[in-house]
XYZ file of C-alpha atoms in Angstrom:
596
model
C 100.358 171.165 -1.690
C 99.573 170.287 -5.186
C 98.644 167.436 -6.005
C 99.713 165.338 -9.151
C 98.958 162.609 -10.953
C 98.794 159.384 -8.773
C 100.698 155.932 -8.504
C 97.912 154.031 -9.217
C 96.959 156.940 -12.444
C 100.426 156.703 -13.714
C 100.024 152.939 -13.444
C 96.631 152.957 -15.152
C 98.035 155.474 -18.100
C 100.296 152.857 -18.625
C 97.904 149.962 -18.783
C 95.380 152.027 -20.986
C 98.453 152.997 -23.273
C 98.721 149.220 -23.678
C 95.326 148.390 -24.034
C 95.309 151.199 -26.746
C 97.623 149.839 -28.398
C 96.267 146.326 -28.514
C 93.208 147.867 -29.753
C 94.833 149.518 -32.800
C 96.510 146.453 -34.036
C 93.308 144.479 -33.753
C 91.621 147.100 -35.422
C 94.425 147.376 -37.938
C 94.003 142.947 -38.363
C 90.586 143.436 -38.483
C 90.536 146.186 -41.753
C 93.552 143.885 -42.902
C 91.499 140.419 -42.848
C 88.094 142.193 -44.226
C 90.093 143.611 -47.141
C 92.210 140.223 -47.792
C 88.210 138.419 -47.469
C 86.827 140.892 -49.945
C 89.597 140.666 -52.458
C 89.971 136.923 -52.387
C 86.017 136.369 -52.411
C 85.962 138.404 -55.888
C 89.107 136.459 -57.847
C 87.400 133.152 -56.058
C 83.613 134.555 -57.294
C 84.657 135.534 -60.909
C 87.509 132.042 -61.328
C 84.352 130.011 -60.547
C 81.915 131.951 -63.098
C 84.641 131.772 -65.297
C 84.859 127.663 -64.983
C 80.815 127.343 -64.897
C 80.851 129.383 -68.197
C 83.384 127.962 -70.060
C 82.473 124.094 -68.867
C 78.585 125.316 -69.940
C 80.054 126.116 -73.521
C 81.998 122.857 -73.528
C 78.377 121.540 -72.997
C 76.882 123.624 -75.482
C 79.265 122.442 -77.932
C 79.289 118.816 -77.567
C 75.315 119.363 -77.561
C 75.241 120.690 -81.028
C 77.748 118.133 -82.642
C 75.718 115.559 -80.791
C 72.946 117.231 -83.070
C 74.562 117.474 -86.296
C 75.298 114.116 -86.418
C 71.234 113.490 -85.542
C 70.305 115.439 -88.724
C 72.540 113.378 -90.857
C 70.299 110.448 -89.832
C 67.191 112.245 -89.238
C 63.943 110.285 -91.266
C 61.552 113.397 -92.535
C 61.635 116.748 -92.923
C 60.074 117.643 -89.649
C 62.442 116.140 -87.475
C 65.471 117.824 -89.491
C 63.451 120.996 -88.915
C 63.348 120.328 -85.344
C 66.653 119.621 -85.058
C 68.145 122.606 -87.078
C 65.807 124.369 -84.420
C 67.465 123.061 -81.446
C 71.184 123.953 -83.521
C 69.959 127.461 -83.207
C 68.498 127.188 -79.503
C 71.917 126.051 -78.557
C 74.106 128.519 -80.612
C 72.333 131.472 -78.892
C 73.351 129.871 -76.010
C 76.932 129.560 -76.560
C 76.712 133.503 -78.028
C 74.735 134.160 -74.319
C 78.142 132.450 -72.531
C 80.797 134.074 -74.460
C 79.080 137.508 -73.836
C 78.953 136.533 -69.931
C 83.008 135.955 -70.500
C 83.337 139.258 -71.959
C 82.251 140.581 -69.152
C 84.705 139.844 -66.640
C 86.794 142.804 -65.561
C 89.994 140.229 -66.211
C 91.570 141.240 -69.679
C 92.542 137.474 -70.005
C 88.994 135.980 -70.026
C 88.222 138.970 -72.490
C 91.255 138.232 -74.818
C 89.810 134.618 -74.405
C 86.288 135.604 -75.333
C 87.301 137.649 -78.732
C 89.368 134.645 -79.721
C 86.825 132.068 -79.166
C 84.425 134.319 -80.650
C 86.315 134.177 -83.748
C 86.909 130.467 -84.104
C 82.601 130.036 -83.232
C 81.943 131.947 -86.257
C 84.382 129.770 -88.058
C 82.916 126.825 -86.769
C 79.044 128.128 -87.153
C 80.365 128.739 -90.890
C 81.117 125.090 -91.250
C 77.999 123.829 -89.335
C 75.845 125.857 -91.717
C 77.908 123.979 -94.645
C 77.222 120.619 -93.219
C 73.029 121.473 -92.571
C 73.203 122.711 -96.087
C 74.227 119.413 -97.426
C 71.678 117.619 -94.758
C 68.965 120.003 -96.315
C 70.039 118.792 -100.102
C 70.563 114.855 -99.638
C 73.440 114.628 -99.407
C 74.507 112.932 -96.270
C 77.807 111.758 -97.878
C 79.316 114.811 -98.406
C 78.073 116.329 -95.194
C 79.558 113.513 -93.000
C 82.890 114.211 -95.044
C 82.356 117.758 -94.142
C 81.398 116.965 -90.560
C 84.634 114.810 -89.687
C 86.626 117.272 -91.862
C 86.691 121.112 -91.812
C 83.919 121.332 -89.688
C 85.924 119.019 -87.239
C 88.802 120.725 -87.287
C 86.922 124.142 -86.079
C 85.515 122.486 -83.379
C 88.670 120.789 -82.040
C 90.291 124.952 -82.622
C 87.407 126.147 -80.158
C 88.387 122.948 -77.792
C 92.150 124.075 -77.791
C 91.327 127.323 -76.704
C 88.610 126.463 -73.873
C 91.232 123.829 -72.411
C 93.950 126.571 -71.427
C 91.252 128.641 -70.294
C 90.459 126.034 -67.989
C 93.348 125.593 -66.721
C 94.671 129.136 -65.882
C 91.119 129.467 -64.140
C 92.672 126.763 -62.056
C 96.312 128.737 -61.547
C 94.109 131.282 -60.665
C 92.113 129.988 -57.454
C 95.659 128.433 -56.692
C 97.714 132.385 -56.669
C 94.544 133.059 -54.203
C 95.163 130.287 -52.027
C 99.041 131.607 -52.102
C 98.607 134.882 -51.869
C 95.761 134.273 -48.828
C 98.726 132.195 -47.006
C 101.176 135.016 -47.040
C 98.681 137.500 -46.304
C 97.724 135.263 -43.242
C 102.081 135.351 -42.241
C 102.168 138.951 -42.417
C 99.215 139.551 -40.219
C 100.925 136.795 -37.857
C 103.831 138.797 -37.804
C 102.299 142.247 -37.437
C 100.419 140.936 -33.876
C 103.660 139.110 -32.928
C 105.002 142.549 -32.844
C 102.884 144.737 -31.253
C 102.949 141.960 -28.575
C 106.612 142.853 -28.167
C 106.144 145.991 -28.365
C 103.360 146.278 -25.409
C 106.178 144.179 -23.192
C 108.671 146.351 -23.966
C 107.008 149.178 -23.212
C 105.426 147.535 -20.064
C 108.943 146.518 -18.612
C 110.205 150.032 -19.313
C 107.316 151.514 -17.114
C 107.523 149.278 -14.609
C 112.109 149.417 -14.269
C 111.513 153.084 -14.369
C 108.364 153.437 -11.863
C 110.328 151.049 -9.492
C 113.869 153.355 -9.870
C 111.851 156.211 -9.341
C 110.373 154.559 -5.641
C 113.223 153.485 -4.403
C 115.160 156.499 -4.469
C 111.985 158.609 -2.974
C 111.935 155.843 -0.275
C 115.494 156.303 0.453
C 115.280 159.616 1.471
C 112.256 158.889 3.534
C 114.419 156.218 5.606
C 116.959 158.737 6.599
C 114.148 161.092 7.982
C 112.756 158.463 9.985
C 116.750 157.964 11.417
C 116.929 161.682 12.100
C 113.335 161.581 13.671
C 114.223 158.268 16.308
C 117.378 159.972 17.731
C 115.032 162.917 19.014
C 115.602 165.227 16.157
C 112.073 166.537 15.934
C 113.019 169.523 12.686
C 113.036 166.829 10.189
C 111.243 167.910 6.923
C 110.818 165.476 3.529
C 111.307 167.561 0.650
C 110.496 167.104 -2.907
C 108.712 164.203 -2.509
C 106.302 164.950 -5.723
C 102.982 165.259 -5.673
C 101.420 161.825 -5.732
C 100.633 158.954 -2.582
C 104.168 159.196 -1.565
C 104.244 163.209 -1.430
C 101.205 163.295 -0.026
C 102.534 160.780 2.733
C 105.389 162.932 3.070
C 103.525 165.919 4.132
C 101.393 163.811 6.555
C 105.333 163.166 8.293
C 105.937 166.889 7.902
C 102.820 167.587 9.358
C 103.385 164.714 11.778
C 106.977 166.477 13.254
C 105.531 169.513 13.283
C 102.662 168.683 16.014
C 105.208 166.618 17.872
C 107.304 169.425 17.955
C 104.814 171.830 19.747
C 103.878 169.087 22.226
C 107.108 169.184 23.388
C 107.449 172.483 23.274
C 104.283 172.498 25.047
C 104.955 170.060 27.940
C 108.412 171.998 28.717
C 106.458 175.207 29.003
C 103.990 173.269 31.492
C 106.536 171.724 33.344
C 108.046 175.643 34.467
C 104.083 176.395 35.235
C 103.897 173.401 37.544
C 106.679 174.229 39.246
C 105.979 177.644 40.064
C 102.232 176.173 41.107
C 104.038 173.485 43.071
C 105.310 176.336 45.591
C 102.011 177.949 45.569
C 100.385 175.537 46.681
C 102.552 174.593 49.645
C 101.469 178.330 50.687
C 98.037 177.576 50.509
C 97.740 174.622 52.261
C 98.833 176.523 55.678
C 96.284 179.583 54.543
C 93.714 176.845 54.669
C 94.602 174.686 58.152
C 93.829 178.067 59.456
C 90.578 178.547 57.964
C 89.639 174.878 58.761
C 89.604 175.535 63.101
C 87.601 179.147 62.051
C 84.548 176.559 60.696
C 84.700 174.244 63.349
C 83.294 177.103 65.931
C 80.415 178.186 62.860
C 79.360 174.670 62.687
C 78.492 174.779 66.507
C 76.344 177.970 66.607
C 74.536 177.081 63.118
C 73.361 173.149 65.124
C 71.722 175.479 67.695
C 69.632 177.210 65.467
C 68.574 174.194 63.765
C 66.979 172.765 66.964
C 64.873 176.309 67.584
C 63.404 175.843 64.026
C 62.310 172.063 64.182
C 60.228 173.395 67.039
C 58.440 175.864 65.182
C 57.514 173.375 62.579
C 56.398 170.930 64.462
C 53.558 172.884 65.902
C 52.532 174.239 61.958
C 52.565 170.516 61.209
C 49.463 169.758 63.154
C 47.870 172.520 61.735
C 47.751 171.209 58.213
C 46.934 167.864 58.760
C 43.842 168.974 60.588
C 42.676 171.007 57.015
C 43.821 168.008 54.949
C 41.556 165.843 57.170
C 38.354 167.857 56.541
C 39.317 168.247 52.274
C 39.105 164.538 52.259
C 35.557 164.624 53.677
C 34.081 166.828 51.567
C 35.474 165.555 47.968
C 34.002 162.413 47.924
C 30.530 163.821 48.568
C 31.003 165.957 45.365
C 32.561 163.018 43.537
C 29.357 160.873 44.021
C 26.800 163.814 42.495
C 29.372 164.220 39.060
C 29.271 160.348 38.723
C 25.099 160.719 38.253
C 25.306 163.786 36.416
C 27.391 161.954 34.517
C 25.823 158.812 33.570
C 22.317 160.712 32.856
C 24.573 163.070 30.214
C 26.044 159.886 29.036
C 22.533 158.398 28.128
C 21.618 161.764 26.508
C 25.049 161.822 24.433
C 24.764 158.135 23.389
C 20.959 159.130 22.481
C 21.893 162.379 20.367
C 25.115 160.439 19.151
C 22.354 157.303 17.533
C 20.233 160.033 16.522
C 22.957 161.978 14.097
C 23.859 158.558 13.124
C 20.450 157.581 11.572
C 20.134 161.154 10.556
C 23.650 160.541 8.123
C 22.382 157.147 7.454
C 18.985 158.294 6.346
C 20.823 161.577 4.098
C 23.158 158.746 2.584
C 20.335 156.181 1.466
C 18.269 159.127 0.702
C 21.427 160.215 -1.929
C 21.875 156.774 -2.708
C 18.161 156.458 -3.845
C 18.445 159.557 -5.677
C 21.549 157.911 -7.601
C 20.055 154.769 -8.276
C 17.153 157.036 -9.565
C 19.193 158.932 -11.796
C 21.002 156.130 -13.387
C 17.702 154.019 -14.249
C 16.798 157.441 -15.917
C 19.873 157.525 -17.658
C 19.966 153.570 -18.599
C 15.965 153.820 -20.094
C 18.058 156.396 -22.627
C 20.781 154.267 -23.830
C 18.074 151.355 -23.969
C 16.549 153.029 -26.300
C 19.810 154.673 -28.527
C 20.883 150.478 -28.305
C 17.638 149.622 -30.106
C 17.839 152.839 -32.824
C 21.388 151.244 -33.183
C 20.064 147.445 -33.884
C 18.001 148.863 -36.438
C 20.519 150.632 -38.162
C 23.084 147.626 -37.768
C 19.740 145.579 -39.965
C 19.523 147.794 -42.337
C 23.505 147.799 -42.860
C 22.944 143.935 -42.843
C 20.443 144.271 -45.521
C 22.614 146.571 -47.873
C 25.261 144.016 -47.620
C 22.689 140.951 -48.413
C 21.798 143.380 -51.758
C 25.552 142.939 -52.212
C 25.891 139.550 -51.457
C 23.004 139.147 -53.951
C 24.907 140.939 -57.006
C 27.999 138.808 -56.794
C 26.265 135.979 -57.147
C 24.958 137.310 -60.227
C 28.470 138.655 -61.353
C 29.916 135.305 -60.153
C 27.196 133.636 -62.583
C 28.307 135.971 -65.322
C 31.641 135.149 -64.856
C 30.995 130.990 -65.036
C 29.568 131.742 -68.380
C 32.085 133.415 -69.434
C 34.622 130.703 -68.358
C 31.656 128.647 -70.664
C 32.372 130.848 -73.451
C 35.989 130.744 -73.142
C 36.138 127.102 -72.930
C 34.225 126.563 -76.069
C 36.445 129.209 -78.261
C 39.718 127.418 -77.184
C 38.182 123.895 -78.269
C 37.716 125.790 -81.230
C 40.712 126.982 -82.004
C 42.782 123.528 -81.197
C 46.120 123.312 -80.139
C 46.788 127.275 -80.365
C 44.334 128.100 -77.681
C 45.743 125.814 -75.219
C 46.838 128.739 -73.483
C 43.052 130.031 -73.440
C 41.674 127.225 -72.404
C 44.017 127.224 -69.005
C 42.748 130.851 -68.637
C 38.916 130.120 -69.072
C 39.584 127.284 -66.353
C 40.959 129.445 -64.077
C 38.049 131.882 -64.319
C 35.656 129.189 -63.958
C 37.269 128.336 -60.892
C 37.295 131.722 -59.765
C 33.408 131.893 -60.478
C 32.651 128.933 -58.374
C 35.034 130.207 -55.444
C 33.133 133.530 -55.740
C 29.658 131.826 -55.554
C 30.891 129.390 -52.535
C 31.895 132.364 -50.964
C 28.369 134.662 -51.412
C 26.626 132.001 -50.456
C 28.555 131.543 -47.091
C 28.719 135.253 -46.450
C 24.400 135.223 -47.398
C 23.818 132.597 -44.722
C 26.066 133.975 -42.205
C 23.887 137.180 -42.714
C 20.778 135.718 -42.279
C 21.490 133.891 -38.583
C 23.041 137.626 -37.896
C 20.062 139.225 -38.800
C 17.663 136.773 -36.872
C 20.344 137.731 -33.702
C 19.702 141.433 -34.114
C 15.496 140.369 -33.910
C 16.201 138.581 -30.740
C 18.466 140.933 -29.362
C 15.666 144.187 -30.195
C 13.319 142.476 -28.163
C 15.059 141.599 -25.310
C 16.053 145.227 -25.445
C 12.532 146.310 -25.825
C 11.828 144.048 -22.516
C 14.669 145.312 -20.458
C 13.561 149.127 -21.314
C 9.879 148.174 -19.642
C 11.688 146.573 -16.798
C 13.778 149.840 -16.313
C 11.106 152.215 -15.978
C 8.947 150.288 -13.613
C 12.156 150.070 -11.379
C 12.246 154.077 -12.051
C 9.278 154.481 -10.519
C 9.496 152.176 -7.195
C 12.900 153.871 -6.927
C 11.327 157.709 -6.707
C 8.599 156.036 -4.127
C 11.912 155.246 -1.921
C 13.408 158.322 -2.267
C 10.362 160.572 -1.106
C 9.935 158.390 1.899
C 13.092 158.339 2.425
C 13.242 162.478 2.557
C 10.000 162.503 5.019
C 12.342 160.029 7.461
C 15.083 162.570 6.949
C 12.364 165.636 8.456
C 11.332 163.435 11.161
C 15.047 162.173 12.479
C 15.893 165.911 12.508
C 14.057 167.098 14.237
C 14.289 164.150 17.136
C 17.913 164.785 16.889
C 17.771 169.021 17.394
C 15.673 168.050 20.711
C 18.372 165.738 22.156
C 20.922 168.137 21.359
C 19.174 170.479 23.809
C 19.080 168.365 26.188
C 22.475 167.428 25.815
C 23.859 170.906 26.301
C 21.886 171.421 29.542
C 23.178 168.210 30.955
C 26.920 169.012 29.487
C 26.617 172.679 31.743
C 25.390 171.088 34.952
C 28.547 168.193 34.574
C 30.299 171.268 33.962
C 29.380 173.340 37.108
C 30.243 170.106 39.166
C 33.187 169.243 37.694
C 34.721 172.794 38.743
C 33.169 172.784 42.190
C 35.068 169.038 42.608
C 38.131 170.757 40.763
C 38.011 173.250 43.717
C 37.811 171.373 46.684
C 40.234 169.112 44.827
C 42.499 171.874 44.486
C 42.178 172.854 48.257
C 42.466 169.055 49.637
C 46.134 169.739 46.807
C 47.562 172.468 48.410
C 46.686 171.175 52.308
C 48.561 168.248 51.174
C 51.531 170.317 49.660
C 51.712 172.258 52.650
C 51.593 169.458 54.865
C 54.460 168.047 52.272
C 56.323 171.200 52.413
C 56.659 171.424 56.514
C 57.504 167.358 55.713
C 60.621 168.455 53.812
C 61.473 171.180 56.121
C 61.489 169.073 58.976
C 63.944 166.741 57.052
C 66.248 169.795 55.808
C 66.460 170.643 59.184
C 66.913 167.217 60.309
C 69.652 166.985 57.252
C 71.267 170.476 58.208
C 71.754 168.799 61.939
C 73.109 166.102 60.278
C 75.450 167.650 57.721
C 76.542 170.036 60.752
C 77.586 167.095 62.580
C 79.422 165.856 59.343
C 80.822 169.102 58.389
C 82.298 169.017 62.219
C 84.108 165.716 61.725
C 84.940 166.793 57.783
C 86.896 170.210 58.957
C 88.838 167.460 61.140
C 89.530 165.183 57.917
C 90.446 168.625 56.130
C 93.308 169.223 58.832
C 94.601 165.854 57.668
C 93.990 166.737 53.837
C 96.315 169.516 53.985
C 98.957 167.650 55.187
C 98.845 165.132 52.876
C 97.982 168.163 50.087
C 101.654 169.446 51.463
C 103.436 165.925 50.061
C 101.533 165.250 47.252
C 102.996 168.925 46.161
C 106.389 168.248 46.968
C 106.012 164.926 44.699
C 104.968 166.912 42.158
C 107.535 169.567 42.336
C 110.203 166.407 41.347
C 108.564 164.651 38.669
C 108.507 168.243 37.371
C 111.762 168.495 37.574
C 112.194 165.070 35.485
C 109.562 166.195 32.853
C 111.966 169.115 31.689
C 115.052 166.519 31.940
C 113.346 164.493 29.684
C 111.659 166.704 27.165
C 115.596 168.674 27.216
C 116.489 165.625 24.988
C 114.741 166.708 22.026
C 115.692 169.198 19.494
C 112.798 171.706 18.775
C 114.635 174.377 17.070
């Protein structure tokens, strides 16, 4: 059958479906809220440059009127100078701020920006008036000018920076707005994909639910059908999913129950028929039984005539067995001493290869040992052409060491020089003078440090003395080990010779003794072999005389069971008859279902 898409798929289609579309309103939110963020963050990032700027030229301005009204009163030239200085410092200022307001991608703050720019330039017009009254003496007619013209331009540039102000304040408040009914409509967008999951969820589920109850309907009038007997019950178009597939299982189910009846009516007609054959039978074999009865007696005579026979064989063996067991142990005593003496010899030879391995291992192991005191004396001595080329490197770098300190001395005359020209030139080479002072410092640093790095060199190079000579020592030691260890080796490999050839002689030995254990261990195996098959026979005429003993018994037996058999057929006669009528109610009984 085909198989379709599950309850518990169509169930988990409908939950990913969901899930899905969770997932896309989230992600929808999520694009939504990032957007809103970004959008709000600019208006909220520019409103608040736009407020530092314009409260910085409010600053600015009160600054420079705070300024003019210093030079009315200033006391010497200088500090006018000074002043009309600072006027400038903070003019390019306020020029700096309106061009930072021009620069706002809101045409309002640009508008803003052109206008003030045009009342500044009225207002600079009338400062310049006022300083160049200040600059002729005449105070009274620049104070007139200050509280009069010039005043009036500076309260125009106020009236336009206080509106500014304030729509930079409208402004953060439409964000706050407009964020709050962004937020709602968001609100509302998840409220309704919540309803929208439900819905759909509860439309699933009403529909999955309709859809089981009708399929289990028609499943609960088979199983009616099925308990009154009616065994050709088949669930159609059940689908293709659990219930379908339990469907066919029931199908399946009537099907098998349907040939077992089928079965056990065609097996109750066979044991009927059988029922009358063996009532037939059972006479064939009473007559049979009292034809066995007279075998049994002429096969117990027999019997007796044989146990005779063996008895007298009997005696035979156990006479042979007797004379086996004499002989064996006589053998058995000259292997054990052949034995023990080949023993000795084995253990002996066994030592002797064991000293001879033992001998070839130190022998190698001397010969190693050898080898690498051969091959140490040659990196002692590449170690002590390295130490000399690590002192000469050590040297090269105390040459260096040497020439900074000389560049480093240079360089704090220099700083000298330096030092000396700036007090010469007075208050313009202040700058100078901070740079000579830094290179004088740099000079001592640089000294500090060569003189460190010289004295570190020096204990390293007294190191790479005292580690060359212990070198040079350890190289003597090495080859006067060398030579002790080739002493070892060659008696070591005269040892070897000598153990040998002990060793070939006891494996001579050893094989002569191994072929005379040999030739008595087959002469025992023989005799053991004849003492084995005296015993078997003796065994054998053993069982014989009990078979024959058991056939006189099971004759007797047999007698009495052809009796019992007599008795069995009788009793086979009713036990058929029996069967013939529970037959006979097996087919009533299976009649009462409907097969076809």
């Amino acid at each position: 059958m085909k198989r379709g898409l599950s309850l518990i798929t169509k169930m988990s289609l409908a939950t990913v479906f969901t899930v899905g579309l969770f997932l896309a309103v989230g992600l929808v939110t999520t694009f939504s809220l990032n957007e809103l963020k970004s959008q709000v963050h600019q208006l909220t990032a520019q409103t608040l440059s736009a407020l530092r700027t314009v409260e910085q030229i409010r600053s600015d301005l009160r600054n420079q009127r705070t300024l003019l009204y210093q030079a009315l009163t200033a006391e010497s030239t200088s500090e006018a100078r000074q002043i009309q200085g600072e006027l400038s410092d903070n003019s390019n200022a306020v020029q700096t701020q309106l061009k930072a307001l021009s620069s706002y991608t809101d045409l309002k703050y640009q508008r803003t920006a052109q206008s003030l720019t045009v009342s500044l330039e009225a207002l600079a017009q009338e400062d310049a008036k006022v300083l160049a009254l200040v600059s002729k003496k005449e105070t009274h007619l620049a104070k007139l000018a200050l509280s009069g013209a010039d005043e009036q331009a500076y309260q125009a540039v106020r009236s336009e920076l206080l509106p500014l102000i304030d729509r930079a304040s409208q402004d953060l408040a439409a964000a706050d707005v407009s964020l709050g009914h962004s937020m709602d409509h968001i609100s509302q967008l998840i409220l309704g994909a919540i309803a929208l999951a439900f819905l759909f969820g509860l439309v699933s589920t009403v529909l999955l639910s309709a859809s089981l109850r009708r399929r289990f309907k028609g499943f609960l009038s088979k199983f009616a059908q099925g308990a009154q007997g009616d065994l050709t019950i088949q669930v159609t178009n059940a689908g293709h999913d659990e219930i379908g597939l339990l469907a066919k299982n029931l199908n399946d189910l009537m099907t098998i129950l349907r040939q077992l009846i089928l079965a056990v009516q065609a097996g109750a007609e066979k044991s009927r028929r059988q029922g009358g054959e063996l009532s037939s039978h059972a006479t064939e074999l009473s007559a049979t039984a009292v034809q066995m009865g007279a075998t049994m007696n002429n096969i117990s005579n027999r019997i007796q005539n044989l146990r005779d026979t063996i008895d007298s064989a009997f005696t035979s063996v156990n006479d042979i067995t007797q004379l086996v067991e004499q002989t064996v142990p006589q053998i058995e005593r000259q292997s054990s001493a052949i034995g023990d003496a080949s023993s000795a010899v084995e253990e002996m030879a066994a030592s002797l290869a064991s000293l001879d391995e033992t001998t070839k291992l130190k022998r190698k192991l001397s010969d190693d040992l050898a080898e690498a005191a051969r091959q140490g004396e040659e990196d002692m001595a590449e170690t002590l052409t390295s130490i000399d080329a690590i002192a000469q490197s050590a040297e090269v770098i105390s040459e260096f060491t040497r020439i900074i300190n000389e560049v480093a001395s240079q360089t704090g005359l220099l700083a000298m020089n330096a030092a000396i020209e700036a007090a010469h030139a007075g208050e313009a080479g202040k700058g100078f003078a901070v740079v000579a002072d830094e290179i004088r410092k740099l000079s001592e640093a640089t000294g500090a440090n060569a003189k460190s790095i010289s004295t570190s060199l020096n204990d390293i190079l007294k190191r790479i003395q005292q580690t060359k000579e212990i070198s040079q020592t350890t190289g003597s030691t090495i080859e006067k080990m060398l030579s002790g260890i080739e002493d070892i080796s060659q008696a070591m490999a005269q040892m070897e010779g000598s153990i040998a050839e002990t060793a070939q002689g006891g494996r001579l030995l050893s094989d002569t003794l191994t072929n005379l254990v040999e030739t008595t261990r087959l002469i025992k195996q023989d005799a053991q072999q004849m003492g084995t098959k005296a015993e078997r026979t003796r065994e054998a005429m053993e069982i014989v005389v009990q078979m024959a003993e058991a056939n006189a018994s099971a004759v007797a037996e047999n007698s009495a069971g052809i009796s019992e058999v007599a008795n069995s057929v009788s009793e086979l006669a009713r036990i058929a008859q029996e069967n013939a009528e529970f037959t006979a109610e097996m087919e009533s009984e299976a009649a009462k279902f409907k097969t076809s």
